[in-house]
Amino acid sequence: MSRKDYMCQESFDNRNSKIGLHVFKHLIYQSVFVLFVAILLFSEAEAAPENAVLTDVSLKSMQAVANSQAPAHLPVYRIKLRVHVANSRRSPQEFVSILSEINTIWQTQAGICFEIQIVNHDTTLADGLDMWFSPDIGGYNGYYDGEHIQMSDAPVLAHAANPARSSAARTAAHELGHALDLRHRQDSDENLMRSRTYGWQLNAYETLHARETAAEIAMKDTFPLNCGPPKIKLEEGFK
């Protein structure tokens, strides 16, 4: 090989090395960002009680995630969700933090969130999803019957290494997965679609398929990047 050929080859190798290093650094930064978001949202999972009030800090964290939504998760699909609590032993106020976590689980991973109303009647939505909470639903934590979601007040779940905060929020998010046409995936305790664990994670296929279903039932206005906090709308005479 001539000196000229050698120098050209060396230059080509150096350029490839720099490109490879740049790609490697990009992947590292991306992984660190994803890990940071997960830690930020779920670091208090084991310590936080289910009826804890959602703090300004966590609300700001959710907004920051919404504002940095991955392009693959845009537009954000907002789905109306009416939560019926007339038969629940929990107070309506307790549901605010529980239901807010549902949006954290779904929006951060799939660009899907729910515009939630907490009500004390049984009138269903004409253009959204409905969920009922009760003390007991025949031994189930929750189930989707093909039309509506039934939920236990206090689901009993197995451990996950990186758990959701609330068993009720995690189970409700799981049943909403069924409403978005996802099936069980039992290969890891960390999966949202595994039965009876605190896992909350979706894989790429689940994210894509849930978004396809969400697009069919979501609100037409796809400009907003996030949903508002759950709203309590009680009929007179209910405490």
CSV table of C-alpha atoms in Angstrom, one decimal:
chain,number,residue,atom,x,y,z
A,1,MET,CA,0.0,0.0,0.0
A,2,SER,CA,1.4,3.4,-1.0
A,3,ARG,CA,1.8,6.2,1.6
A,4,LYS,CA,-1.0,8.1,-0.1
A,5,ASP,CA,-3.4,5.1,0.1
A,6,TYR,CA,-2.4,4.5,3.7
A,7,MET,CA,-3.1,8.1,4.7
A,8,CYS,CA,-6.5,8.0,2.9
A,9,GLN,CA,-7.4,4.7,4.7
A,10,GLU,CA,-6.3,6.2,8.1
A,11,SER,CA,-8.4,9.3,7.5
A,12,PHE,CA,-11.4,7.1,6.6
A,13,ASP,CA,-10.9,5.0,9.7
A,14,ASN,CA,-10.7,8.1,11.9
A,15,ARG,CA,-13.8,9.6,10.4
A,16,ASN,CA,-15.7,6.3,11.0
A,17,SER,CA,-14.4,6.2,14.6
A,18,LYS,CA,-15.7,9.8,15.2
A,19,ILE,CA,-19.1,9.0,13.7
A,20,GLY,CA,-19.4,5.8,15.8
A,21,LEU,CA,-18.4,7.8,18.9
A,22,HIS,CA,-21.0,10.4,18.1
A,23,VAL,CA,-23.7,7.8,17.7
A,24,PHE,CA,-22.6,6.1,20.9
A,25,LYS,CA,-22.8,9.3,22.9
A,26,HIS,CA,-26.2,10.1,21.5
A,27,LEU,CA,-27.5,6.7,22.6
A,28,ILE,CA,-26.0,7.2,26.1
A,29,TYR,CA,-27.6,10.6,26.5
A,30,GLN,CA,-31.0,9.3,25.3
A,31,SER,CA,-30.8,6.4,27.7
A,32,VAL,CA,-29.9,8.7,30.6
A,33,PHE,CA,-32.8,11.0,29.8
A,34,VAL,CA,-35.3,8.1,29.7
A,35,LEU,CA,-33.9,6.8,33.0
A,36,PHE,CA,-34.1,10.2,34.6
A,37,VAL,CA,-37.8,10.6,33.6
A,38,ALA,CA,-38.7,7.2,35.0
A,39,ILE,CA,-36.9,7.9,38.3
A,40,LEU,CA,-38.4,11.4,38.5
A,41,LEU,CA,-42.0,10.0,38.1
A,42,PHE,CA,-41.7,6.8,40.1
A,43,SER,CA,-38.9,7.3,42.7
A,44,GLU,CA,-41.4,7.6,45.6
A,45,ALA,CA,-43.4,4.5,44.5
A,46,GLU,CA,-43.0,2.4,47.7
A,47,ALA,CA,-43.3,5.3,50.2
A,48,ALA,CA,-46.2,7.4,48.8
A,49,PRO,CA,-49.6,6.5,50.2
A,50,GLU,CA,-52.4,6.1,47.7
A,51,ASN,CA,-54.3,9.0,49.0
A,52,ALA,CA,-51.4,11.4,48.9
A,53,VAL,CA,-52.1,14.8,47.3
A,54,LEU,CA,-50.3,15.3,44.0
A,55,THR,CA,-47.8,18.0,44.7
A,56,ASP,CA,-46.9,21.0,42.6
A,57,VAL,CA,-43.5,19.4,41.9
A,58,SER,CA,-45.0,16.3,40.5
A,59,LEU,CA,-47.5,18.3,38.4
A,60,LYS,CA,-44.6,20.4,37.0
A,61,SER,CA,-42.7,17.1,36.2
A,62,MET,CA,-45.7,15.8,34.3
A,63,GLN,CA,-46.0,19.0,32.4
A,64,ALA,CA,-42.3,19.0,31.6
A,65,VAL,CA,-42.6,15.4,30.2
A,66,ALA,CA,-45.7,16.5,28.2
A,67,ASN,CA,-43.8,19.4,26.7
A,68,SER,CA,-40.9,17.2,25.6
A,69,GLN,CA,-43.2,14.4,24.2
A,70,ALA,CA,-41.3,12.2,21.7
A,71,PRO,CA,-42.2,12.8,18.1
A,72,ALA,CA,-43.4,9.2,17.8
A,73,HIS,CA,-45.9,9.9,20.5
A,74,LEU,CA,-47.4,13.0,18.8
A,75,PRO,CA,-50.1,14.0,18.5
A,76,VAL,CA,-51.2,13.4,22.1
A,77,TYR,CA,-54.5,11.5,22.0
A,78,ARG,CA,-56.9,12.7,24.7
A,79,ILE,CA,-59.7,10.3,25.6
A,80,LYS,CA,-62.7,11.2,27.8
A,81,LEU,CA,-62.9,9.0,30.9
A,82,ARG,CA,-65.8,9.2,33.4
A,83,VAL,CA,-65.1,7.5,36.8
A,84,HIS,CA,-68.2,6.5,38.8
A,85,VAL,CA,-67.5,6.5,42.5
A,86,ALA,CA,-71.0,6.4,44.1
A,87,ASN,CA,-70.5,2.9,45.4
A,88,SER,CA,-66.8,3.4,46.4
A,89,ARG,CA,-65.6,3.5,50.0
A,90,ARG,CA,-63.0,6.1,49.0
A,91,SER,CA,-63.8,9.8,49.0
A,92,PRO,CA,-63.9,11.5,45.7
A,93,GLN,CA,-60.9,13.6,46.7
A,94,GLU,CA,-58.8,10.4,47.1
A,95,PHE,CA,-59.2,9.6,43.5
A,96,VAL,CA,-57.5,12.7,42.2
A,97,SER,CA,-53.9,11.5,42.9
A,98,ILE,CA,-54.8,7.9,41.9
A,99,LEU,CA,-56.3,8.9,38.5
A,100,SER,CA,-53.5,11.4,37.9
A,101,GLU,CA,-51.0,8.5,38.0
A,102,ILE,CA,-52.9,6.8,35.2
A,103,ASN,CA,-52.1,9.7,32.9
A,104,THR,CA,-48.4,9.6,34.0
A,105,ILE,CA,-48.2,6.0,33.1
A,106,TRP,CA,-49.9,6.4,29.7
A,107,GLN,CA,-48.7,9.8,28.5
A,108,THR,CA,-45.0,9.3,29.2
A,109,GLN,CA,-44.9,6.0,27.3
A,110,ALA,CA,-47.5,6.3,24.5
A,111,GLY,CA,-48.7,9.9,24.2
A,112,ILE,CA,-52.2,9.0,25.4
A,113,CYS,CA,-53.9,10.7,28.3
A,114,PHE,CA,-57.4,10.8,29.7
A,115,GLU,CA,-59.7,13.8,30.4
A,116,ILE,CA,-61.2,12.5,33.7
A,117,GLN,CA,-64.4,13.3,35.4
A,118,ILE,CA,-65.2,11.9,38.9
A,119,VAL,CA,-68.9,11.5,39.3
A,120,ASN,CA,-71.5,10.0,41.7
A,121,HIS,CA,-74.0,8.8,39.2
A,122,ASP,CA,-74.2,6.0,36.6
A,123,THR,CA,-74.9,8.0,33.4
A,124,THR,CA,-72.3,6.9,30.8
A,125,LEU,CA,-70.5,8.9,28.3
A,126,ALA,CA,-71.6,8.9,24.7
A,127,ASP,CA,-68.1,9.5,23.4
A,128,GLY,CA,-65.5,8.1,25.8
A,129,LEU,CA,-64.8,5.4,28.4
A,130,ASP,CA,-66.5,4.7,31.7
A,131,MET,CA,-65.0,3.1,34.9
A,132,TRP,CA,-66.7,2.1,38.2
A,133,PHE,CA,-65.0,1.7,41.6
A,134,SER,CA,-66.6,-0.6,44.2
A,135,PRO,CA,-65.3,-2.2,47.4
A,136,ASP,CA,-65.7,-5.7,45.9
A,137,ILE,CA,-66.2,-6.9,42.4
A,138,GLY,CA,-66.3,-10.7,43.0
A,139,GLY,CA,-62.7,-11.2,43.9
A,140,TYR,CA,-61.3,-9.4,40.8
A,141,ASN,CA,-58.9,-6.5,41.0
A,142,GLY,CA,-60.5,-5.1,37.9
A,143,TYR,CA,-61.9,-6.1,34.5
A,144,TYR,CA,-63.0,-4.7,31.2
A,145,ASP,CA,-66.2,-6.3,29.9
A,146,GLY,CA,-65.8,-5.1,26.3
A,147,GLU,CA,-67.7,-1.9,27.0
A,148,HIS,CA,-67.0,-0.6,30.5
A,149,ILE,CA,-64.3,-1.1,33.2
A,150,GLN,CA,-65.1,-2.4,36.7
A,151,MET,CA,-62.5,-1.7,39.5
A,152,SER,CA,-61.9,-2.8,43.0
A,153,ASP,CA,-61.2,0.0,45.5
A,154,ALA,CA,-58.1,-1.7,46.7
A,155,PRO,CA,-56.5,-4.1,44.2
A,156,VAL,CA,-53.9,-6.6,45.7
A,157,LEU,CA,-50.8,-6.8,43.5
A,158,ALA,CA,-47.5,-8.6,43.5
A,159,HIS,CA,-44.1,-6.8,43.7
A,160,ALA,CA,-42.3,-5.3,40.8
A,161,ALA,CA,-38.7,-4.0,40.8
A,162,ASN,CA,-39.8,-0.6,39.6
A,163,PRO,CA,-43.4,-0.3,40.9
A,164,ALA,CA,-46.2,2.1,40.3
A,165,ARG,CA,-47.2,4.1,43.3
A,166,SER,CA,-50.8,3.1,43.6
A,167,SER,CA,-52.3,-0.4,43.1
A,168,ALA,CA,-55.6,1.2,42.1
A,169,ALA,CA,-53.9,3.5,39.5
A,170,ARG,CA,-51.8,0.6,38.1
A,171,THR,CA,-54.8,-1.7,37.8
A,172,ALA,CA,-56.9,1.0,36.2
A,173,ALA,CA,-54.1,1.7,33.7
A,174,HIS,CA,-54.0,-2.0,33.0
A,175,GLU,CA,-57.7,-2.2,32.3
A,176,LEU,CA,-57.5,0.9,30.1
A,177,GLY,CA,-54.9,-1.1,28.2
A,178,HIS,CA,-57.5,-3.7,27.5
A,179,ALA,CA,-60.0,-1.0,26.4
A,180,LEU,CA,-57.3,0.1,24.0
A,181,ASP,CA,-57.2,-3.5,22.6
A,182,LEU,CA,-54.1,-4.7,24.4
A,183,ARG,CA,-53.8,-8.3,25.6
A,184,HIS,CA,-52.0,-9.7,28.6
A,185,ARG,CA,-48.2,-10.1,28.4
A,186,GLN,CA,-47.0,-12.2,31.2
A,187,ASP,CA,-43.2,-12.5,30.5
A,188,SER,CA,-42.2,-9.9,33.1
A,189,ASP,CA,-43.4,-8.5,36.4
A,190,GLU,CA,-42.5,-5.0,35.1
A,191,ASN,CA,-45.2,-5.1,32.3
A,192,LEU,CA,-48.3,-3.0,32.6
A,193,MET,CA,-50.2,-5.8,30.8
A,194,ARG,CA,-49.1,-8.5,33.2
A,195,SER,CA,-51.8,-9.7,35.6
A,196,ARG,CA,-51.7,-8.6,39.2
A,197,THR,CA,-48.3,-6.9,39.6
A,198,TYR,CA,-47.2,-3.3,40.2
A,199,GLY,CA,-45.5,-3.2,36.8
A,200,TRP,CA,-46.3,-0.3,34.5
A,201,GLN,CA,-44.1,-0.6,31.4
A,202,LEU,CA,-45.3,-0.9,27.8
A,203,ASN,CA,-43.3,-2.3,24.9
A,204,ALA,CA,-43.0,-0.8,21.4
A,205,TYR,CA,-45.7,-2.9,19.9
A,206,GLU,CA,-48.2,-2.1,22.7
A,207,THR,CA,-47.5,1.6,22.4
A,208,LEU,CA,-48.1,1.5,18.6
A,209,HIS,CA,-51.2,-0.6,18.8
A,210,ALA,CA,-52.7,1.4,21.7
A,211,ARG,CA,-52.1,4.6,19.8
A,212,GLU,CA,-53.9,3.2,16.7
A,213,THR,CA,-56.9,2.3,18.9
A,214,ALA,CA,-56.8,5.6,20.8
A,215,ALA,CA,-56.9,7.6,17.5
A,216,GLU,CA,-60.3,6.2,16.8
A,217,ILE,CA,-61.9,7.2,20.1
A,218,ALA,CA,-59.9,10.3,21.1
A,219,MET,CA,-61.1,13.9,21.1
A,220,LYS,CA,-60.9,15.6,17.7
A,221,ASP,CA,-58.7,18.4,18.9
A,222,THR,CA,-55.2,17.1,19.0
A,223,PHE,CA,-53.4,20.4,19.5
A,224,PRO,CA,-53.1,20.2,23.4
A,225,LEU,CA,-49.9,18.3,24.6
A,226,ASN,CA,-51.5,17.0,27.8
A,227,CYS,CA,-54.8,16.5,29.7
A,228,GLY,CA,-56.0,18.5,32.6
A,229,PRO,CA,-56.1,17.2,36.2
A,230,PRO,CA,-59.1,15.0,37.1
A,231,LYS,CA,-62.3,17.0,37.8
A,232,ILE,CA,-64.7,16.2,40.6
A,233,LYS,CA,-68.3,16.7,39.4
A,234,LEU,CA,-70.8,15.5,42.1
A,235,GLU,CA,-74.5,15.7,42.0
A,236,GLU,CA,-76.2,17.5,44.9
A,237,GLY,CA,-76.5,15.5,48.1
A,238,PHE,CA,-73.4,13.4,47.7
A,239,LYS,CA,-70.5,14.0,50.1
